[in-house]
Amino acid sequence: MLPLRRYITMEEVQKKRILSGIQPSGDLTLGSYLGAIKNWAALAEEYDCYYMLADMHTITVRQTPADLRRRTLTQLAAYIACGLDPEKNVLFIQSHVPAHAQLGWVLDCYTMFGELSRMTQFKDKSAKNADNINAGLFTYPALMAADILLYQVDLVPVGGDQKQHVEICRDIATRFNGIYGDVFKLPKPYIPKVGARVMSLTSPENKMSKSDKDQNGCVYMLERPEDILRKFKKAVTDSEACVRFDPAQKPGVSNLMQIYSVCTGKTFDAIETEFEGRGYGDFKSAVGEAVVETLRPIREETEHILADKAYLEGIYRTGAERAAYVAGKTLRKVYKKVGFVER
Ligand code: TYM
């Protein structure tokens, strides 16, 4: 493997910048692949891209330490296997760049209790973890705002469920800039047209989520093909026996169409024609096969990369250096603005 570049080129300075991240709080799902990672690889030519493993966010919910470490490295390997070239993208682990925690604290002091109380993810997660509604879970959006604002990014590519967090990030930045002048660039969410909200296979009114208790509803990126096919065969549909895109009346079938469309590149019209007069059995098997074929090379490549621990270590060390350089500049500016004495 080539040694990784540690500097930032002029070209990168001039390009628009992107940052996104995924929590290694569970195994990667088909939702996080279709809604997020799949779209990231193509962005590297046009944008200067930063992709984080959001490990600090995961401890808002209790984690088993060894599992968290394993999942973080697996996720890094999966990022690369999905086409994120570490030469062209800065791949880093959030906890390796202390500026995230440092700016997170500052932004806590510019984020209002009322606005945090309205966050859907906080309401959902506190309902699911009623015995551990900790302060970190509540202030999570301020840390996420720090993740984004540190890098002065233009766009944040995420699935639809994270739109509210990007919006609060803009509100916090606007408030801060209103007091201290233009410190932060205001980022925009960048949400895919199809795939932004992949739903559970067993309860298609809920999003597919790694924290879902029903294992049959969620497909994992690195899952065995036979398990993926079984889950799709069991997917909930309806009694109409007609493949038609209508999320309100036919949430199960529409979700499967969405997944099939992203995996094969076919339009909804083409899918409706392909399955006209055919039963749901055929349709569900075809979707399962398309997902298996999409994920197969990624699974194999992830396993291959994971076996080379030294290579992975090189990537996350270099990524942390490059990220810390950019993040440090913003943090110093913020510290100065709020009145901290320079060291
Ligand atoms: P997380 O880890 O829940 O999800 C990671 C990414 O996957 C998308 N996603 C989905 N998209 C479509 N359908 C689904 N069923 C689905 N499930 C997940 C999410 O929208 C997200 O883009 N708070 C973030 C992590 C984060 C972050 C950041 C993101 C921390 N700091 C800064 C962007 C920028 C989260 O919990 O994502």
Coordinates of C-alpha atoms and ligand atoms in Angstrom, one line a residue:
M1 CA 0.0 0.0 0.0
L2 CA 1.2 3.6 -0.7
P3 CA 1.9 5.8 2.2
L4 CA -0.9 8.2 2.8
R5 CA -0.8 11.9 2.1
R6 CA -0.8 14.1 5.2
Y7 CA -1.1 17.5 3.7
I8 CA -4.0 19.4 2.0
T9 CA -3.6 20.4 -1.6
M10 CA -4.5 23.8 -3.1
E11 CA -7.2 22.1 -5.1
E12 CA -8.8 20.8 -2.0
V13 CA -8.7 24.2 -0.4
Q14 CA -10.7 25.6 -3.3
K15 CA -13.2 22.7 -3.6
K16 CA -16.5 22.8 -1.7
R17 CA -16.3 20.7 1.4
I18 CA -18.5 17.9 2.7
L19 CA -18.7 16.1 6.1
S20 CA -20.7 13.2 7.2
G21 CA -20.6 10.4 9.7
I22 CA -22.2 7.2 11.0
Q23 CA -22.3 6.0 14.5
P24 CA -20.6 2.6 15.0
S25 CA -23.4 1.8 17.5
G26 CA -24.6 -1.3 15.6
D27 CA -23.6 -3.2 12.5
L28 CA -24.1 -1.1 9.4
T29 CA -27.5 -1.4 7.8
L30 CA -28.8 -1.4 4.3
G31 CA -30.5 1.9 5.3
S32 CA -27.2 3.6 6.2
Y33 CA -25.7 2.2 3.0
L34 CA -28.5 3.3 0.6
G35 CA -29.3 6.5 2.5
A36 CA -25.7 7.6 3.1
I37 CA -22.5 5.7 2.2
K38 CA -23.5 4.6 -1.3
N39 CA -23.8 8.2 -2.4
W40 CA -20.5 9.4 -0.8
A41 CA -17.9 7.7 -3.1
A42 CA -19.0 9.7 -6.2
L43 CA -18.6 13.0 -4.4
A44 CA -14.8 12.9 -4.0
E45 CA -14.0 14.3 -7.4
E46 CA -16.1 17.4 -6.9
Y47 CA -15.8 18.0 -3.2
D48 CA -13.2 17.9 -0.4
C49 CA -14.7 15.1 1.7
Y50 CA -14.5 14.3 5.4
Y51 CA -16.1 11.1 6.7
M52 CA -16.1 10.4 10.4
L53 CA -16.8 7.3 12.5
A54 CA -19.0 9.0 15.1
D55 CA -17.8 6.9 18.1
M56 CA -18.3 9.7 20.7
H57 CA -22.0 9.8 19.8
T58 CA -22.5 6.1 20.4
I59 CA -21.9 6.3 24.2
T60 CA -25.1 8.3 24.6
V61 CA -26.4 4.7 24.7
R62 CA -24.5 2.0 26.7
Q63 CA -22.0 0.1 24.6
T64 CA -19.9 -3.0 25.2
P65 CA -16.4 -1.6 24.8
A66 CA -14.9 -4.5 22.9
D67 CA -17.9 -4.5 20.5
L68 CA -17.6 -0.7 20.0
R69 CA -13.9 -1.1 19.1
R70 CA -14.6 -4.0 16.7
R71 CA -17.5 -2.2 15.0
T72 CA -15.5 1.0 14.6
L73 CA -12.7 -0.8 12.7
T74 CA -15.2 -2.8 10.7
Q75 CA -17.0 0.4 9.7
L76 CA -13.8 2.0 8.6
A77 CA -13.0 -1.1 6.5
A78 CA -16.6 -0.9 5.1
Y79 CA -16.2 2.8 4.2
I80 CA -13.1 1.9 2.1
A81 CA -14.8 -1.2 0.6
C82 CA -17.7 1.0 -0.5
G83 CA -15.3 3.0 -2.6
L84 CA -14.2 5.8 -0.3
D85 CA -10.6 6.0 -1.3
P86 CA -8.5 7.2 1.7
E87 CA -6.3 9.2 -0.6
K88 CA -9.2 11.2 -1.9
N89 CA -11.4 11.3 1.3
V90 CA -10.3 12.1 4.9
L91 CA -11.5 9.1 6.9
F92 CA -11.2 9.5 10.7
I93 CA -12.4 8.5 14.1
Q94 CA -14.2 11.3 15.9
S95 CA -12.6 10.6 19.3
H96 CA -9.2 11.0 17.7
V97 CA -9.8 14.7 17.1
P98 CA -10.3 16.4 20.5
A99 CA -11.6 19.6 18.8
H100 CA -15.0 17.8 18.5
A101 CA -15.4 17.6 22.3
Q102 CA -14.0 21.0 22.8
L103 CA -16.2 22.8 20.3
G104 CA -19.1 20.6 21.4
W105 CA -18.9 22.1 24.9
V106 CA -18.8 25.7 23.6
L107 CA -21.8 25.0 21.4
D108 CA -23.7 23.5 24.4
C109 CA -23.6 27.0 25.8
Y110 CA -25.2 28.4 22.6
T111 CA -27.9 25.8 22.3
M112 CA -31.3 26.2 24.0
F113 CA -33.0 23.7 26.2
G114 CA -36.3 24.2 24.3
E115 CA -34.8 23.5 20.9
L116 CA -33.1 20.3 22.1
S117 CA -36.3 19.1 23.7
R118 CA -38.0 19.2 20.2
M119 CA -35.5 16.8 18.6
T120 CA -37.2 13.7 17.3
Q121 CA -34.1 11.5 17.8
F122 CA -33.9 12.5 21.4
K123 CA -37.6 11.7 21.9
D124 CA -37.3 8.3 20.2
K125 CA -34.1 7.3 22.0
S126 CA -35.2 8.4 25.4
A127 CA -38.4 6.3 24.9
K128 CA -36.2 3.3 23.9
N129 CA -33.7 3.9 26.8
A130 CA -36.0 5.1 29.6
D131 CA -33.5 3.9 32.2
N132 CA -30.6 6.0 30.8
I133 CA -31.8 9.4 29.6
N134 CA -28.4 11.0 30.1
A135 CA -27.3 14.6 29.4
G136 CA -25.2 13.4 26.4
L137 CA -28.3 12.0 24.7
F138 CA -30.0 15.4 25.2
T139 CA -27.1 17.6 24.0
Y140 CA -26.2 15.2 21.1
P141 CA -27.2 17.8 18.4
A142 CA -24.7 20.3 19.8
L143 CA -21.9 17.8 19.4
M144 CA -23.1 16.9 15.9
A145 CA -23.2 20.7 15.1
A146 CA -19.5 20.8 16.3
D147 CA -18.7 17.9 14.0
I148 CA -20.0 19.8 11.0
L149 CA -19.0 23.4 11.9
L150 CA -15.4 22.6 12.7
Y151 CA -14.8 21.8 9.0
Q152 CA -16.6 24.9 7.5
V153 CA -18.5 22.5 5.2
D154 CA -20.9 23.4 2.5
L155 CA -22.9 20.2 2.4
V156 CA -23.8 17.4 4.8
P157 CA -24.9 14.2 2.9
V158 CA -27.3 12.3 5.2
G159 CA -30.5 10.3 5.1
G160 CA -33.8 12.1 5.7
D161 CA -33.9 11.3 9.5
Q162 CA -30.8 13.5 10.1
K163 CA -32.3 16.6 8.4
Q164 CA -33.5 18.0 11.7
H165 CA -30.0 17.8 13.2
V166 CA -28.5 19.7 10.3
E167 CA -31.2 22.3 10.7
I168 CA -30.5 22.8 14.4
C169 CA -26.8 23.0 13.4
R170 CA -27.6 25.9 11.1
D171 CA -29.6 27.6 13.9
I172 CA -26.7 27.3 16.4
A173 CA -24.3 28.6 13.8
T174 CA -26.5 31.5 12.9
R175 CA -26.9 32.4 16.6
F176 CA -23.1 32.2 17.2
N177 CA -22.4 34.2 14.0
G178 CA -25.0 36.8 15.1
I179 CA -23.0 37.5 18.2
Y180 CA -19.4 37.1 17.0
G181 CA -19.4 37.8 13.2
D182 CA -19.0 35.2 10.5
V183 CA -17.2 32.4 12.3
F184 CA -19.0 29.4 10.8
K185 CA -20.1 28.6 7.3
L186 CA -23.8 27.6 7.2
P187 CA -24.1 24.0 5.9
K188 CA -26.9 22.5 3.9
P189 CA -28.3 19.0 4.2
Y190 CA -27.8 16.9 1.1
I191 CA -30.4 14.2 0.9
P192 CA -30.7 11.6 -1.9
K193 CA -33.9 11.6 -4.0
V194 CA -34.4 7.8 -3.6
G195 CA -33.1 5.9 -0.6
A196 CA -33.3 8.7 1.9
R197 CA -35.6 6.7 4.0
V198 CA -35.3 2.9 3.9
M199 CA -38.1 1.4 6.0
S200 CA -38.1 -1.7 8.1
L201 CA -39.0 -4.9 6.1
T202 CA -41.4 -6.1 8.8
S203 CA -43.0 -2.7 9.9
P204 CA -42.6 -0.5 6.9
E205 CA -44.1 2.5 8.7
N206 CA -40.8 2.7 10.7
K207 CA -37.4 3.4 9.4
M208 CA -34.9 0.5 9.1
S209 CA -32.7 1.0 12.1
K210 CA -29.7 -0.8 13.7
S211 CA -31.4 -0.5 17.1
D212 CA -34.5 -2.2 16.0
K213 CA -35.4 -5.2 18.2
D214 CA -37.0 -7.1 15.3
Q215 CA -34.0 -8.5 13.5
N216 CA -36.1 -9.5 10.5
G217 CA -36.9 -5.9 9.7
C218 CA -33.3 -4.8 9.3
V219 CA -30.8 -6.0 6.7
Y220 CA -27.1 -5.6 7.6
M221 CA -24.5 -4.6 5.0
L222 CA -22.2 -7.4 5.9
E223 CA -24.9 -10.1 6.5
R224 CA -24.7 -13.5 4.8
P225 CA -26.6 -13.8 1.5
E226 CA -28.9 -16.5 2.7
D227 CA -30.0 -14.4 5.6
I228 CA -30.6 -11.4 3.4
L229 CA -32.7 -13.5 1.0
R230 CA -34.7 -15.0 3.9
K231 CA -35.5 -11.6 5.3
F232 CA -36.7 -10.3 1.9
K233 CA -38.9 -13.4 1.4
K234 CA -40.6 -12.6 4.7
A235 CA -41.0 -8.8 4.0
V236 CA -44.4 -7.4 4.7
T237 CA -46.4 -6.4 1.6
D238 CA -50.2 -6.1 1.2
S239 CA -53.2 -8.0 -0.2
E240 CA -53.4 -6.2 -3.5
A241 CA -50.9 -8.3 -5.4
C242 CA -49.8 -5.4 -7.6
V243 CA -46.3 -3.8 -7.7
R244 CA -47.1 -0.1 -7.7
F245 CA -45.4 2.8 -6.0
D246 CA -47.7 4.3 -3.4
P247 CA -46.0 4.9 -0.1
A248 CA -49.2 6.0 1.7
Q249 CA -51.4 3.0 0.6
K250 CA -48.7 0.4 0.0
P251 CA -45.7 1.2 2.3
G252 CA -44.2 -2.3 2.2
V253 CA -44.2 -2.7 -1.6
S254 CA -43.1 0.9 -2.1
N255 CA -40.2 0.4 0.3
L256 CA -39.1 -2.7 -1.6
M257 CA -39.4 -0.8 -4.9
Q258 CA -37.2 1.9 -3.5
I259 CA -34.6 -0.6 -2.5
Y260 CA -34.7 -2.3 -5.8
S261 CA -34.5 1.0 -7.7
V262 CA -31.4 2.1 -5.9
C263 CA -29.7 -1.3 -6.3
T264 CA -30.5 -1.8 -10.0
G265 CA -30.8 1.8 -11.2
K266 CA -34.3 1.0 -12.6
T267 CA -37.0 3.7 -12.5
F268 CA -40.3 3.0 -10.6
D269 CA -42.1 2.8 -14.0
A270 CA -39.7 0.2 -15.3
I271 CA -40.2 -1.8 -12.1
E272 CA -44.0 -1.7 -12.3
T273 CA -43.8 -3.0 -15.9
E274 CA -41.2 -5.7 -15.0
F275 CA -43.5 -7.2 -12.4
E276 CA -46.9 -6.6 -14.0
G277 CA -49.0 -9.7 -13.5
R278 CA -46.4 -11.5 -11.4
G279 CA -46.9 -12.3 -7.7
Y280 CA -45.2 -10.7 -4.8
G281 CA -43.1 -13.9 -4.3
D282 CA -41.2 -13.2 -7.5
F283 CA -40.8 -9.5 -6.7
K284 CA -39.5 -10.1 -3.2
S285 CA -37.0 -12.7 -4.4
A286 CA -35.8 -10.3 -7.1
V287 CA -35.3 -7.5 -4.6
G288 CA -33.4 -9.9 -2.2
E289 CA -31.1 -11.0 -5.1
A290 CA -30.4 -7.4 -6.1
V291 CA -29.5 -6.5 -2.6
V292 CA -27.2 -9.6 -2.2
E293 CA -25.4 -8.7 -5.5
T294 CA -25.0 -5.1 -4.4
L295 CA -23.6 -6.0 -1.0
R296 CA -21.5 -9.1 -2.0
P297 CA -18.4 -7.3 -3.3
I298 CA -18.6 -4.9 -0.3
R299 CA -18.7 -7.7 2.2
E300 CA -15.8 -9.5 0.6
E301 CA -13.7 -6.4 0.3
T302 CA -14.4 -5.4 3.9
E303 CA -13.2 -8.7 5.2
H304 CA -10.1 -8.4 3.1
I305 CA -9.3 -4.9 4.4
L306 CA -10.1 -5.8 8.0
A307 CA -7.5 -8.5 7.9
D308 CA -4.8 -5.8 7.5
K309 CA -4.8 -4.0 10.9
A310 CA -1.6 -2.1 10.1
Y311 CA -3.2 -0.7 6.9
L312 CA -6.3 0.4 8.8
E313 CA -4.2 2.0 11.6
G314 CA -2.3 4.0 9.0
I315 CA -5.6 5.3 7.5
Y316 CA -7.1 6.4 10.8
R317 CA -3.9 8.0 12.0
T318 CA -3.4 10.0 8.9
G319 CA -7.1 10.8 8.8
A320 CA -7.0 12.2 12.3
E321 CA -4.0 14.4 11.5
R322 CA -5.6 15.9 8.4
A323 CA -8.9 16.4 10.2
A324 CA -7.3 17.9 13.3
Y325 CA -5.4 20.4 11.2
V326 CA -8.7 21.8 9.7
A327 CA -10.7 21.5 12.9
G328 CA -7.9 23.2 15.0
K329 CA -8.1 26.3 12.8
T330 CA -11.9 26.7 13.5
L331 CA -11.5 25.9 17.2
R332 CA -8.8 28.5 17.7
K333 CA -11.0 31.1 16.0
V334 CA -13.9 30.2 18.3
Y335 CA -11.8 30.3 21.5
K336 CA -10.6 33.7 20.6
K337 CA -14.0 35.0 19.8
V338 CA -15.6 33.9 23.1
G339 CA -12.7 35.4 25.1
F340 CA -10.5 32.5 26.1
V341 CA -6.9 33.5 26.7
E342 CA -4.5 32.1 24.1
R343 CA -2.0 29.6 25.4
Ligands
TYM1 P1 -26.7 7.2 12.0 O1 -25.5 6.5 12.5 O2 -28.0 6.9 12.7 O3 -27.0 6.9 10.4 C1 -25.9 7.1 9.5 C2 -26.4 7.6 8.2 O4 -27.3 6.7 7.6 C3 -28.6 7.3 7.3 N1 -29.6 6.3 7.6 C4 -30.6 6.0 6.7 N2 -30.9 6.5 5.5 C5 -32.0 6.0 4.9 N3 -32.8 5.0 5.5 C6 -32.5 4.6 6.7 N4 -33.3 3.6 7.2 C7 -31.4 5.1 7.4 N5 -30.9 4.8 8.6 C8 -29.8 5.6 8.7 C9 -28.7 8.5 8.3 O5 -29.5 9.5 7.8 C10 -27.2 9.0 8.3 O6 -26.9 9.8 7.2 N6 -26.2 11.7 14.0 C11 -25.8 10.8 12.9 C12 -24.3 10.6 12.9 C13 -23.5 11.9 12.9 C14 -23.4 12.8 11.8 C15 -22.5 13.8 12.3 C16 -23.9 12.8 10.5 C17 -22.8 12.4 13.9 N7 -22.2 13.5 13.5 C18 -22.2 14.9 11.4 C19 -23.5 13.9 9.7 C20 -22.7 14.9 10.2 C21 -26.5 9.5 13.1 O7 -26.9 9.1 14.2 O8 -26.5 8.7 12.0

